[in-house]
Amino acid sequence: MLNLKGPTKILLIYTGGTIGMVKDYDSGTLKAFNFKKLLKSIPELNQLGCSIETTSFDRPIDSSNMNPGHWTEIANIIESQYEAHDGFVVLHGSDTMSYSASALSFMLENLAKPVIFTGSQLPIGDLRTDAKENLITSIQIAALRDKGGPVIQEVGLYFEYKLFRANRTTKITAEHFKAFQSLNYPTLAESGVHLKVFNENLLVSKHKRPLIVHKKLDNHVAILKFFPGLNEELLTTVLRTPGLKALILETYGAGNAPTDDWLGAQLSKAIESGLHIVSVTQCPGGGVIMGQYETSAHLQKMQVINGKDITTEAAITKLMYLLGSGVSHKSFKTVFETPLRGEMT
Ligand code: ASP
């Protein structure tokens, strides 16, 4: 525990990822290392003027190993520490950070404090690391207060000088420091010479309601990306997956899909037998506009759910959350098409 004097209390939750990794020189691979050492390597944290406590997964993981059980673990930590802290920073591998952060945005209903996800492309000990700036500014953002209350009251993702709404982000590069983008929603804050917050883009909880933590997530879901040449056997196999409750179709452009008879027949049969099918665009920006082209009118007619401008990461986690929450079959489409945490326009 690192205890710095100051009024704002931040909890740092370390789950793993490059930010806390070191190189194993025998094998040449990156491995998680002791979190306490990570903090010792950033003495600058002492200058932030807030009190920082830390907690860590027992076994920090590469985020490729993340699953809904880990999301519940993060949610449990936030729930048990919610009253005792003013803000939370979650250190997480960048590979699946947008999924985890989107999931947490749905799990934490009535959130009124900042939960900022961050990580890095290079380990903290690396000479050219991006970890220090990401970590320090994330803590600063989580500690921002105005009129006695937190400025950020939602799940954010901070990376390379920008704070985004987490459930609007996607990892776009494994090479550059600017690893994330939010093409369908503007930046929440930007760090330059000054730390600028764009208040007009923030989610603000109007009603002060107690935090509700939803821990039931149902992963009987799948994603199928359309590609020219997708054959009937593949679609049939996916649709016949035992226990499948919801399927995301990554459609082309503004939500377009082939108009082959077999495809329409298979999809409408699946919907009639109770499967929820959501259309999201496979384009990084923009969204589904059902019925704009003939190639989406058939999906609209068979009551495919309109994913609008939601990211695939937010769509899959929203499905797990809604299925886990027991939303009725009748209202499922309407609820999915309604923005719950600012995840769609
Ligand atoms: N493989 C790492 C992870 O996601 C990459 C990173 O941390 O950025 O855990």
mmCIF file of C-alpha atoms and ligand atoms in Angstrom:
data_model
loop_
_atom_site.group_PDB
_atom_site.id
_atom_site.type_symbol
_atom_site.label_atom_id
_atom_site.label_comp_id
_atom_site.label_asym_id
_atom_site.label_seq_id
_atom_site.Cartn_x
_atom_site.Cartn_y
_atom_site.Cartn_z
ATOM 1 C CA MET A 1 0.000 0.000 0.000
ATOM 2 C CA LEU A 2 1.287 3.432 -0.943
ATOM 3 C CA ASN A 3 -0.216 6.041 1.339
ATOM 4 C CA LEU A 4 0.166 9.602 0.257
ATOM 5 C CA LYS A 5 -1.406 12.371 2.260
ATOM 6 C CA GLY A 6 -4.271 14.211 0.620
ATOM 7 C CA PRO A 7 -8.008 14.484 0.507
ATOM 8 C CA THR A 8 -8.793 12.447 -2.628
ATOM 9 C CA LYS A 9 -8.605 8.695 -2.258
ATOM 10 C CA ILE A 10 -7.841 6.632 -5.322
ATOM 11 C CA LEU A 11 -7.811 2.862 -5.530
ATOM 12 C CA LEU A 12 -5.472 1.360 -8.111
ATOM 13 C CA ILE A 13 -6.568 -2.105 -9.217
ATOM 14 C CA TYR A 14 -3.885 -4.092 -10.997
ATOM 15 C CA THR A 15 -5.178 -6.929 -13.171
ATOM 16 C CA GLY A 16 -2.066 -7.497 -15.299
ATOM 17 C CA GLY A 17 -0.983 -6.561 -18.804
ATOM 18 C CA THR A 18 2.176 -5.119 -20.301
ATOM 19 C CA ILE A 19 2.155 -2.145 -17.945
ATOM 20 C CA GLY A 20 3.336 -4.398 -15.123
ATOM 21 C CA MET A 21 5.397 -6.887 -17.087
ATOM 22 C CA VAL A 22 9.097 -7.599 -17.324
ATOM 23 C CA LYS A 23 11.074 -9.452 -19.931
ATOM 24 C CA ASP A 24 12.036 -13.008 -19.094
ATOM 25 C CA TYR A 25 15.463 -13.010 -20.716
ATOM 26 C CA ASP A 26 15.625 -16.811 -20.841
ATOM 27 C CA SER A 27 12.506 -17.222 -22.936
ATOM 28 C CA GLY A 28 12.335 -13.711 -24.417
ATOM 29 C CA THR A 29 8.643 -13.388 -23.468
ATOM 30 C CA LEU A 30 6.930 -10.748 -21.337
ATOM 31 C CA LYS A 31 5.688 -11.991 -17.950
ATOM 32 C CA ALA A 32 3.682 -10.323 -15.170
ATOM 33 C CA PHE A 33 5.735 -9.126 -12.216
ATOM 34 C CA ASN A 34 5.159 -7.994 -8.673
ATOM 35 C CA PHE A 35 2.840 -4.996 -8.541
ATOM 36 C CA LYS A 36 4.558 -3.425 -5.565
ATOM 37 C CA LYS A 37 7.711 -3.131 -7.637
ATOM 38 C CA LEU A 38 5.711 -1.349 -10.290
ATOM 39 C CA LEU A 39 4.775 1.420 -7.883
ATOM 40 C CA LYS A 40 8.333 1.769 -6.630
ATOM 41 C CA SER A 41 9.423 2.456 -10.173
ATOM 42 C CA ILE A 42 7.230 5.583 -10.380
ATOM 43 C CA PRO A 43 8.278 7.912 -7.565
ATOM 44 C CA GLU A 44 6.393 10.723 -9.393
ATOM 45 C CA LEU A 45 3.190 9.307 -7.870
ATOM 46 C CA ASN A 46 4.226 10.945 -4.623
ATOM 47 C CA GLN A 47 3.693 14.348 -6.188
ATOM 48 C CA LEU A 48 0.053 13.801 -7.123
ATOM 49 C CA GLY A 49 -1.274 15.003 -3.816
ATOM 50 C CA CYS A 50 -3.834 12.263 -3.418
ATOM 51 C CA SER A 51 -3.924 9.144 -1.363
ATOM 52 C CA ILE A 52 -3.355 6.038 -3.452
ATOM 53 C CA GLU A 53 -4.147 2.549 -2.257
ATOM 54 C CA THR A 54 -3.465 -0.460 -4.385
ATOM 55 C CA THR A 55 -4.890 -3.899 -4.787
ATOM 56 C CA SER A 56 -4.031 -6.560 -7.274
ATOM 57 C CA PHE A 57 -5.385 -9.760 -8.770
ATOM 58 C CA ASP A 58 -3.744 -12.646 -6.900
ATOM 59 C CA ARG A 59 -2.336 -13.754 -10.197
ATOM 60 C CA PRO A 60 -2.048 -10.854 -12.660
ATOM 61 C CA ILE A 61 -2.928 -11.964 -16.168
ATOM 62 C CA ASP A 62 -2.285 -11.108 -19.760
ATOM 63 C CA SER A 63 -5.615 -9.633 -20.811
ATOM 64 C CA SER A 64 -6.030 -12.310 -23.493
ATOM 65 C CA ASN A 65 -6.984 -14.546 -20.550
ATOM 66 C CA MET A 66 -9.740 -12.179 -19.330
ATOM 67 C CA ASN A 67 -13.199 -13.636 -18.940
ATOM 68 C CA PRO A 68 -16.495 -12.563 -17.320
ATOM 69 C CA GLY A 69 -15.314 -14.085 -14.022
ATOM 70 C CA HIS A 70 -12.484 -11.543 -13.931
ATOM 71 C CA TRP A 71 -14.943 -8.732 -14.689
ATOM 72 C CA THR A 72 -16.943 -9.809 -11.658
ATOM 73 C CA GLU A 73 -13.726 -9.780 -9.624
ATOM 74 C CA ILE A 74 -13.079 -6.155 -10.665
ATOM 75 C CA ALA A 75 -16.738 -5.254 -9.958
ATOM 76 C CA ASN A 76 -16.524 -6.880 -6.509
ATOM 77 C CA ILE A 77 -13.441 -4.828 -5.630
ATOM 78 C CA ILE A 78 -15.128 -1.597 -6.746
ATOM 79 C CA GLU A 79 -18.328 -2.478 -4.886
ATOM 80 C CA SER A 80 -16.553 -3.251 -1.616
ATOM 81 C CA GLN A 81 -14.343 -0.137 -1.864
ATOM 82 C CA TYR A 82 -16.917 2.232 -3.375
ATOM 83 C CA GLU A 83 -17.658 4.264 -0.262
ATOM 84 C CA ALA A 84 -14.044 4.350 0.908
ATOM 85 C CA HIS A 85 -12.630 5.796 -2.325
ATOM 86 C CA ASP A 86 -13.284 8.768 -4.589
ATOM 87 C CA GLY A 87 -12.079 7.140 -7.775
ATOM 88 C CA PHE A 88 -10.732 3.920 -9.279
ATOM 89 C CA VAL A 89 -7.973 3.248 -11.798
ATOM 90 C CA VAL A 90 -7.893 -0.206 -13.351
ATOM 91 C CA LEU A 91 -4.578 -1.299 -14.834
ATOM 92 C CA HIS A 92 -5.341 -3.777 -17.581
ATOM 93 C CA GLY A 93 -3.711 -5.233 -20.681
ATOM 94 C CA SER A 94 -4.657 -3.313 -23.775
ATOM 95 C CA ASP A 95 -5.642 -6.347 -25.871
ATOM 96 C CA THR A 96 -9.076 -6.829 -24.312
ATOM 97 C CA MET A 97 -9.334 -3.573 -22.385
ATOM 98 C CA SER A 98 -12.256 -2.269 -24.446
ATOM 99 C CA TYR A 99 -14.233 -5.461 -23.713
ATOM 100 C CA SER A 100 -13.575 -5.366 -19.963
ATOM 101 C CA ALA A 101 -14.212 -1.645 -19.659
ATOM 102 C CA SER A 102 -17.441 -1.927 -21.675
ATOM 103 C CA ALA A 103 -18.567 -4.835 -19.488
ATOM 104 C CA LEU A 104 -17.875 -2.849 -16.309
ATOM 105 C CA SER A 105 -19.835 0.105 -17.697
ATOM 106 C CA PHE A 106 -22.926 -2.115 -17.865
ATOM 107 C CA MET A 107 -22.263 -3.911 -14.591
ATOM 108 C CA LEU A 108 -21.967 -0.670 -12.600
ATOM 109 C CA GLU A 109 -25.416 0.911 -12.696
ATOM 110 C CA ASN A 110 -25.794 4.437 -11.212
ATOM 111 C CA LEU A 111 -22.019 4.866 -11.143
ATOM 112 C CA ALA A 112 -21.225 8.316 -9.747
ATOM 113 C CA LYS A 113 -17.440 8.013 -9.398
ATOM 114 C CA PRO A 114 -14.665 7.648 -11.976
ATOM 115 C CA VAL A 115 -13.505 4.196 -13.031
ATOM 116 C CA ILE A 116 -10.574 4.729 -15.405
ATOM 117 C CA PHE A 117 -9.038 1.851 -17.337
ATOM 118 C CA THR A 118 -5.488 2.236 -18.569
ATOM 119 C CA GLY A 119 -2.446 0.195 -19.563
ATOM 120 C CA SER A 120 0.489 0.581 -21.895
ATOM 121 C CA GLN A 121 2.108 -0.699 -25.056
ATOM 122 C CA LEU A 122 5.566 -0.943 -23.454
ATOM 123 C CA PRO A 123 6.423 -2.250 -19.963
ATOM 124 C CA ILE A 124 6.932 0.316 -17.224
ATOM 125 C CA GLY A 125 10.665 -0.393 -17.007
ATOM 126 C CA ASP A 126 11.258 0.196 -20.710
ATOM 127 C CA LEU A 127 13.248 3.301 -21.568
ATOM 128 C CA ARG A 128 10.606 4.571 -24.006
ATOM 129 C CA THR A 129 7.631 3.403 -21.979
ATOM 130 C CA ASP A 130 4.185 4.968 -22.366
ATOM 131 C CA ALA A 131 3.157 3.439 -19.028
ATOM 132 C CA LYS A 132 4.172 6.314 -16.758
ATOM 133 C CA GLU A 133 2.175 9.012 -18.541
ATOM 134 C CA ASN A 134 -0.854 6.747 -18.887
ATOM 135 C CA LEU A 135 -0.788 5.802 -15.216
ATOM 136 C CA ILE A 136 -0.046 9.240 -13.780
ATOM 137 C CA THR A 137 -2.665 11.065 -15.885
ATOM 138 C CA SER A 138 -5.283 8.369 -15.238
ATOM 139 C CA ILE A 139 -4.831 8.903 -11.500
ATOM 140 C CA GLN A 140 -5.038 12.672 -11.979
ATOM 141 C CA ILE A 141 -8.249 12.285 -13.986
ATOM 142 C CA ALA A 142 -9.762 9.952 -11.392
ATOM 143 C CA ALA A 143 -8.934 12.527 -8.725
ATOM 144 C CA LEU A 144 -10.495 15.515 -10.540
ATOM 145 C CA ARG A 145 -13.182 17.184 -8.463
ATOM 146 C CA ASP A 146 -15.555 20.060 -9.008
ATOM 147 C CA LYS A 147 -17.900 21.560 -6.428
ATOM 148 C CA GLY A 148 -17.061 18.777 -4.027
ATOM 149 C CA GLY A 149 -17.964 15.959 -6.426
ATOM 150 C CA PRO A 150 -16.055 13.876 -8.966
ATOM 151 C CA VAL A 151 -15.805 15.367 -12.469
ATOM 152 C CA ILE A 152 -15.891 11.960 -14.187
ATOM 153 C CA GLN A 153 -18.811 9.774 -13.194
ATOM 154 C CA GLU A 154 -18.512 6.956 -15.683
ATOM 155 C CA VAL A 155 -16.186 4.216 -16.914
ATOM 156 C CA GLY A 156 -13.435 5.831 -18.988
ATOM 157 C CA LEU A 157 -10.411 4.555 -20.869
ATOM 158 C CA TYR A 158 -7.265 6.684 -20.856
ATOM 159 C CA PHE A 159 -4.475 6.046 -23.329
ATOM 160 C CA GLU A 160 -1.899 8.262 -24.997
ATOM 161 C CA TYR A 161 -3.157 11.680 -23.899
ATOM 162 C CA LYS A 162 -6.873 10.993 -24.370
ATOM 163 C CA LEU A 163 -9.711 9.975 -22.125
ATOM 164 C CA PHE A 164 -12.542 8.202 -23.929
ATOM 165 C CA ARG A 165 -15.894 6.838 -22.871
ATOM 166 C CA ALA A 166 -14.769 3.237 -22.394
ATOM 167 C CA ASN A 167 -17.730 1.576 -24.083
ATOM 168 C CA ARG A 168 -17.066 3.595 -27.266
ATOM 169 C CA THR A 169 -13.481 2.409 -27.700
ATOM 170 C CA THR A 170 -11.703 -0.155 -29.839
ATOM 171 C CA LYS A 171 -8.066 -1.154 -29.887
ATOM 172 C CA ILE A 172 -6.870 -0.194 -33.349
ATOM 173 C CA THR A 173 -3.134 -0.888 -33.374
ATOM 174 C CA ALA A 174 -0.649 -3.259 -31.776
ATOM 175 C CA GLU A 175 2.209 -0.990 -32.774
ATOM 176 C CA HIS A 176 1.553 2.653 -31.997
ATOM 177 C CA PHE A 177 1.159 4.246 -28.591
ATOM 178 C CA LYS A 178 -2.155 5.707 -29.738
ATOM 179 C CA ALA A 179 -3.685 2.249 -29.437
ATOM 180 C CA PHE A 180 -7.356 3.149 -28.977
ATOM 181 C CA GLN A 181 -9.932 5.069 -30.882
ATOM 182 C CA SER A 182 -13.475 6.212 -30.262
ATOM 183 C CA LEU A 183 -14.753 7.015 -33.715
ATOM 184 C CA ASN A 184 -18.400 7.451 -32.825
ATOM 185 C CA TYR A 185 -18.073 9.577 -29.718
ATOM 186 C CA PRO A 186 -15.886 12.586 -28.935
ATOM 187 C CA THR A 187 -13.041 12.592 -26.438
ATOM 188 C CA LEU A 188 -13.940 13.224 -22.785
ATOM 189 C CA ALA A 189 -10.629 14.823 -21.831
ATOM 190 C CA GLU A 190 -7.250 15.552 -23.359
ATOM 191 C CA SER A 191 -3.877 15.888 -21.728
ATOM 192 C CA GLY A 192 -1.455 18.450 -23.161
ATOM 193 C CA VAL A 193 0.227 21.302 -21.401
ATOM 194 C CA HIS A 194 -3.111 21.527 -19.597
ATOM 195 C CA LEU A 195 -5.538 18.770 -18.737
ATOM 196 C CA LYS A 196 -8.693 19.764 -20.628
ATOM 197 C CA VAL A 197 -12.035 18.185 -19.763
ATOM 198 C CA PHE A 198 -14.847 18.470 -22.281
ATOM 199 C CA ASN A 199 -17.747 18.684 -19.856
ATOM 200 C CA GLU A 200 -20.349 18.633 -22.595
ATOM 201 C CA ASN A 201 -19.298 15.062 -23.484
ATOM 202 C CA LEU A 202 -19.477 13.606 -19.985
ATOM 203 C CA LEU A 203 -22.175 11.328 -18.614
ATOM 204 C CA VAL A 204 -23.640 12.914 -15.531
ATOM 205 C CA SER A 205 -25.908 10.983 -13.211
ATOM 206 C CA LYS A 206 -28.934 13.243 -12.732
ATOM 207 C CA HIS A 207 -30.545 11.189 -10.006
ATOM 208 C CA LYS A 208 -28.413 10.266 -7.053
ATOM 209 C CA ARG A 209 -29.247 6.600 -6.797
ATOM 210 C CA PRO A 210 -27.206 3.972 -4.974
ATOM 211 C CA LEU A 211 -24.723 1.962 -7.000
ATOM 212 C CA ILE A 212 -26.116 -1.335 -8.243
ATOM 213 C CA VAL A 213 -23.550 -3.934 -9.250
ATOM 214 C CA HIS A 214 -24.801 -6.497 -11.759
ATOM 215 C CA LYS A 215 -22.729 -9.634 -11.517
ATOM 216 C CA LYS A 216 -24.690 -12.092 -13.609
ATOM 217 C CA LEU A 217 -23.343 -12.232 -17.113
ATOM 218 C CA ASP A 218 -24.505 -14.824 -19.600
ATOM 219 C CA ASN A 219 -21.920 -15.806 -22.191
ATOM 220 C CA HIS A 220 -24.165 -17.881 -24.437
ATOM 221 C CA VAL A 221 -23.358 -15.400 -27.180
ATOM 222 C CA ALA A 222 -21.388 -15.393 -30.425
ATOM 223 C CA ILE A 223 -20.047 -13.045 -33.096
ATOM 224 C CA LEU A 224 -20.098 -13.827 -36.798
ATOM 225 C CA LYS A 225 -18.333 -11.503 -39.184
ATOM 226 C CA PHE A 226 -19.679 -11.446 -42.727
ATOM 227 C CA PHE A 227 -17.194 -11.921 -45.549
ATOM 228 C CA PRO A 228 -17.754 -12.494 -49.228
ATOM 229 C CA GLY A 229 -17.966 -16.267 -49.585
ATOM 230 C CA LEU A 230 -19.466 -17.065 -46.173
ATOM 231 C CA ASN A 231 -21.174 -20.384 -46.743
ATOM 232 C CA GLU A 232 -24.388 -21.895 -45.530
ATOM 233 C CA GLU A 233 -22.684 -24.687 -43.565
ATOM 234 C CA LEU A 234 -20.795 -22.216 -41.442
ATOM 235 C CA LEU A 235 -23.908 -20.183 -40.692
ATOM 236 C CA THR A 236 -25.887 -23.338 -39.871
ATOM 237 C CA THR A 237 -23.159 -24.555 -37.541
ATOM 238 C CA VAL A 238 -23.048 -21.243 -35.685
ATOM 239 C CA LEU A 239 -26.840 -21.036 -35.398
ATOM 240 C CA ARG A 240 -26.986 -24.590 -34.064
ATOM 241 C CA THR A 241 -24.460 -23.909 -31.294
ATOM 242 C CA PRO A 242 -25.949 -25.601 -28.222
ATOM 243 C CA GLY A 243 -27.357 -23.064 -25.744
ATOM 244 C CA LEU A 244 -26.785 -20.054 -28.002
ATOM 245 C CA LYS A 245 -29.053 -17.176 -26.957
ATOM 246 C CA ALA A 246 -27.752 -14.201 -28.905
ATOM 247 C CA LEU A 247 -25.650 -13.673 -32.018
ATOM 248 C CA ILE A 248 -23.923 -10.530 -33.267
ATOM 249 C CA LEU A 249 -23.671 -10.264 -37.023
ATOM 250 C CA GLU A 250 -20.864 -7.960 -38.087
ATOM 251 C CA THR A 251 -22.472 -6.627 -41.234
ATOM 252 C CA TYR A 252 -20.982 -4.525 -44.033
ATOM 253 C CA GLY A 253 -21.043 -0.736 -44.127
ATOM 254 C CA ALA A 254 -24.321 0.706 -42.862
ATOM 255 C CA GLY A 255 -25.543 -2.733 -41.770
ATOM 256 C CA ASN A 256 -25.726 -4.555 -45.074
ATOM 257 C CA ALA A 257 -25.739 -8.308 -45.677
ATOM 258 C CA PRO A 258 -26.116 -10.672 -48.640
ATOM 259 C CA THR A 259 -29.676 -11.177 -49.839
ATOM 260 C CA ASP A 260 -29.289 -14.912 -50.619
ATOM 261 C CA ASP A 261 -32.493 -16.805 -49.909
ATOM 262 C CA TRP A 262 -30.749 -19.435 -47.754
ATOM 263 C CA LEU A 263 -29.294 -16.725 -45.522
ATOM 264 C CA GLY A 264 -32.618 -14.972 -44.976
ATOM 265 C CA ALA A 265 -34.351 -18.294 -44.353
ATOM 266 C CA GLN A 266 -31.761 -19.452 -41.802
ATOM 267 C CA LEU A 267 -31.743 -16.166 -39.906
ATOM 268 C CA SER A 268 -35.519 -15.768 -39.714
ATOM 269 C CA LYS A 269 -35.906 -19.388 -38.597
ATOM 270 C CA ALA A 270 -33.376 -18.754 -35.821
ATOM 271 C CA ILE A 271 -35.129 -15.546 -34.713
ATOM 272 C CA GLU A 272 -38.509 -17.304 -34.697
ATOM 273 C CA SER A 273 -37.076 -20.003 -32.488
ATOM 274 C CA GLY A 274 -35.935 -17.402 -29.946
ATOM 275 C CA LEU A 275 -32.385 -16.347 -30.892
ATOM 276 C CA HIS A 276 -31.600 -12.636 -30.506
ATOM 277 C CA ILE A 277 -29.672 -11.440 -33.568
ATOM 278 C CA VAL A 278 -27.954 -8.052 -33.508
ATOM 279 C CA SER A 279 -26.508 -6.229 -36.504
ATOM 280 C CA VAL A 280 -23.399 -4.118 -35.907
ATOM 281 C CA THR A 281 -21.211 -2.665 -38.613
ATOM 282 C CA GLN A 282 -17.772 -4.120 -39.186
ATOM 283 C CA CYS A 283 -16.583 -0.586 -40.070
ATOM 284 C CA PRO A 284 -14.600 1.031 -37.253
ATOM 285 C CA GLY A 285 -16.726 4.197 -37.539
ATOM 286 C CA GLY A 286 -20.365 4.962 -38.368
ATOM 287 C CA GLY A 287 -23.235 2.627 -37.689
ATOM 288 C CA VAL A 288 -26.111 0.515 -38.886
ATOM 289 C CA ILE A 289 -28.907 2.283 -40.726
ATOM 290 C CA MET A 290 -31.526 -0.402 -41.183
ATOM 291 C CA GLY A 291 -33.398 -0.195 -44.471
ATOM 292 C CA GLN A 292 -31.104 2.360 -46.118
ATOM 293 C CA TYR A 293 -30.176 -0.265 -48.701
ATOM 294 C CA GLU A 294 -32.104 -3.241 -49.986
ATOM 295 C CA THR A 295 -29.311 -5.310 -48.452
ATOM 296 C CA SER A 296 -30.420 -4.434 -44.934
ATOM 297 C CA ALA A 297 -34.191 -4.177 -45.492
ATOM 298 C CA HIS A 298 -34.530 -7.989 -45.208
ATOM 299 C CA LEU A 299 -32.789 -7.931 -41.804
ATOM 300 C CA GLN A 300 -35.078 -5.148 -40.616
ATOM 301 C CA LYS A 301 -38.144 -7.095 -41.762
ATOM 302 C CA MET A 302 -37.155 -10.190 -39.806
ATOM 303 C CA GLN A 303 -36.687 -8.075 -36.626
ATOM 304 C CA VAL A 304 -32.909 -8.220 -36.407
ATOM 305 C CA ILE A 305 -31.848 -5.918 -33.541
ATOM 306 C CA ASN A 306 -30.360 -2.623 -34.707
ATOM 307 C CA GLY A 307 -26.912 -2.141 -33.129
ATOM 308 C CA LYS A 308 -26.765 1.436 -34.501
ATOM 309 C CA ASP A 309 -23.272 2.847 -33.854
ATOM 310 C CA ILE A 310 -22.315 0.509 -30.989
ATOM 311 C CA THR A 311 -18.868 -1.119 -31.046
ATOM 312 C CA THR A 312 -18.647 -4.909 -31.214
ATOM 313 C CA GLU A 313 -16.984 -4.853 -27.778
ATOM 314 C CA ALA A 314 -19.871 -2.952 -26.228
ATOM 315 C CA ALA A 315 -22.451 -5.029 -28.115
ATOM 316 C CA ILE A 316 -21.147 -8.404 -26.914
ATOM 317 C CA THR A 317 -20.851 -7.252 -23.293
ATOM 318 C CA LYS A 318 -24.269 -5.555 -23.403
ATOM 319 C CA LEU A 319 -25.731 -8.865 -24.608
ATOM 320 C CA MET A 320 -24.081 -10.758 -21.731
ATOM 321 C CA TYR A 321 -25.391 -8.161 -19.281
ATOM 322 C CA LEU A 322 -28.960 -8.112 -20.625
ATOM 323 C CA LEU A 323 -29.160 -11.908 -20.860
ATOM 324 C CA GLY A 324 -27.781 -12.181 -17.330
ATOM 325 C CA SER A 325 -30.285 -9.617 -16.066
ATOM 326 C CA GLY A 326 -33.191 -11.695 -17.300
ATOM 327 C CA VAL A 327 -34.652 -9.057 -19.638
ATOM 328 C CA SER A 328 -37.810 -10.574 -21.112
ATOM 329 C CA HIS A 329 -37.759 -11.909 -24.630
ATOM 330 C CA LYS A 330 -40.497 -9.478 -25.633
ATOM 331 C CA SER A 331 -38.676 -6.342 -24.564
ATOM 332 C CA PHE A 332 -35.127 -7.502 -25.405
ATOM 333 C CA LYS A 333 -34.934 -5.743 -28.786
ATOM 334 C CA THR A 334 -36.229 -2.435 -27.376
ATOM 335 C CA VAL A 335 -33.892 -2.569 -24.378
ATOM 336 C CA PHE A 336 -30.868 -3.412 -26.532
ATOM 337 C CA GLU A 337 -31.657 -0.548 -28.907
ATOM 338 C CA THR A 338 -31.847 1.900 -25.975
ATOM 339 C CA PRO A 339 -28.600 3.566 -24.812
ATOM 340 C CA LEU A 340 -27.999 2.470 -21.209
ATOM 341 C CA ARG A 341 -24.550 3.919 -20.459
ATOM 342 C CA GLY A 342 -23.930 6.200 -23.408
ATOM 343 C CA GLU A 343 -22.749 3.256 -25.527
ATOM 344 C CA MET A 344 -24.822 4.212 -28.581
ATOM 345 C CA THR A 345 -26.159 7.400 -30.056
HETATM 346 N N1 ASP B 1 -0.866 -8.812 -24.223
HETATM 347 C C1 ASP B 1 -0.969 -7.651 -23.375
HETATM 348 C C2 ASP B 1 -2.296 -7.702 -22.646
HETATM 349 O O1 ASP B 1 -3.288 -7.339 -23.194
HETATM 350 C C3 ASP B 1 -0.830 -6.401 -24.147
HETATM 351 C C4 ASP B 1 -0.939 -5.139 -23.306
HETATM 352 O O2 ASP B 1 -0.899 -5.163 -22.105
HETATM 353 O O3 ASP B 1 -1.045 -4.069 -23.885
HETATM 354 O O4 ASP B 1 -2.334 -8.129 -21.517
#
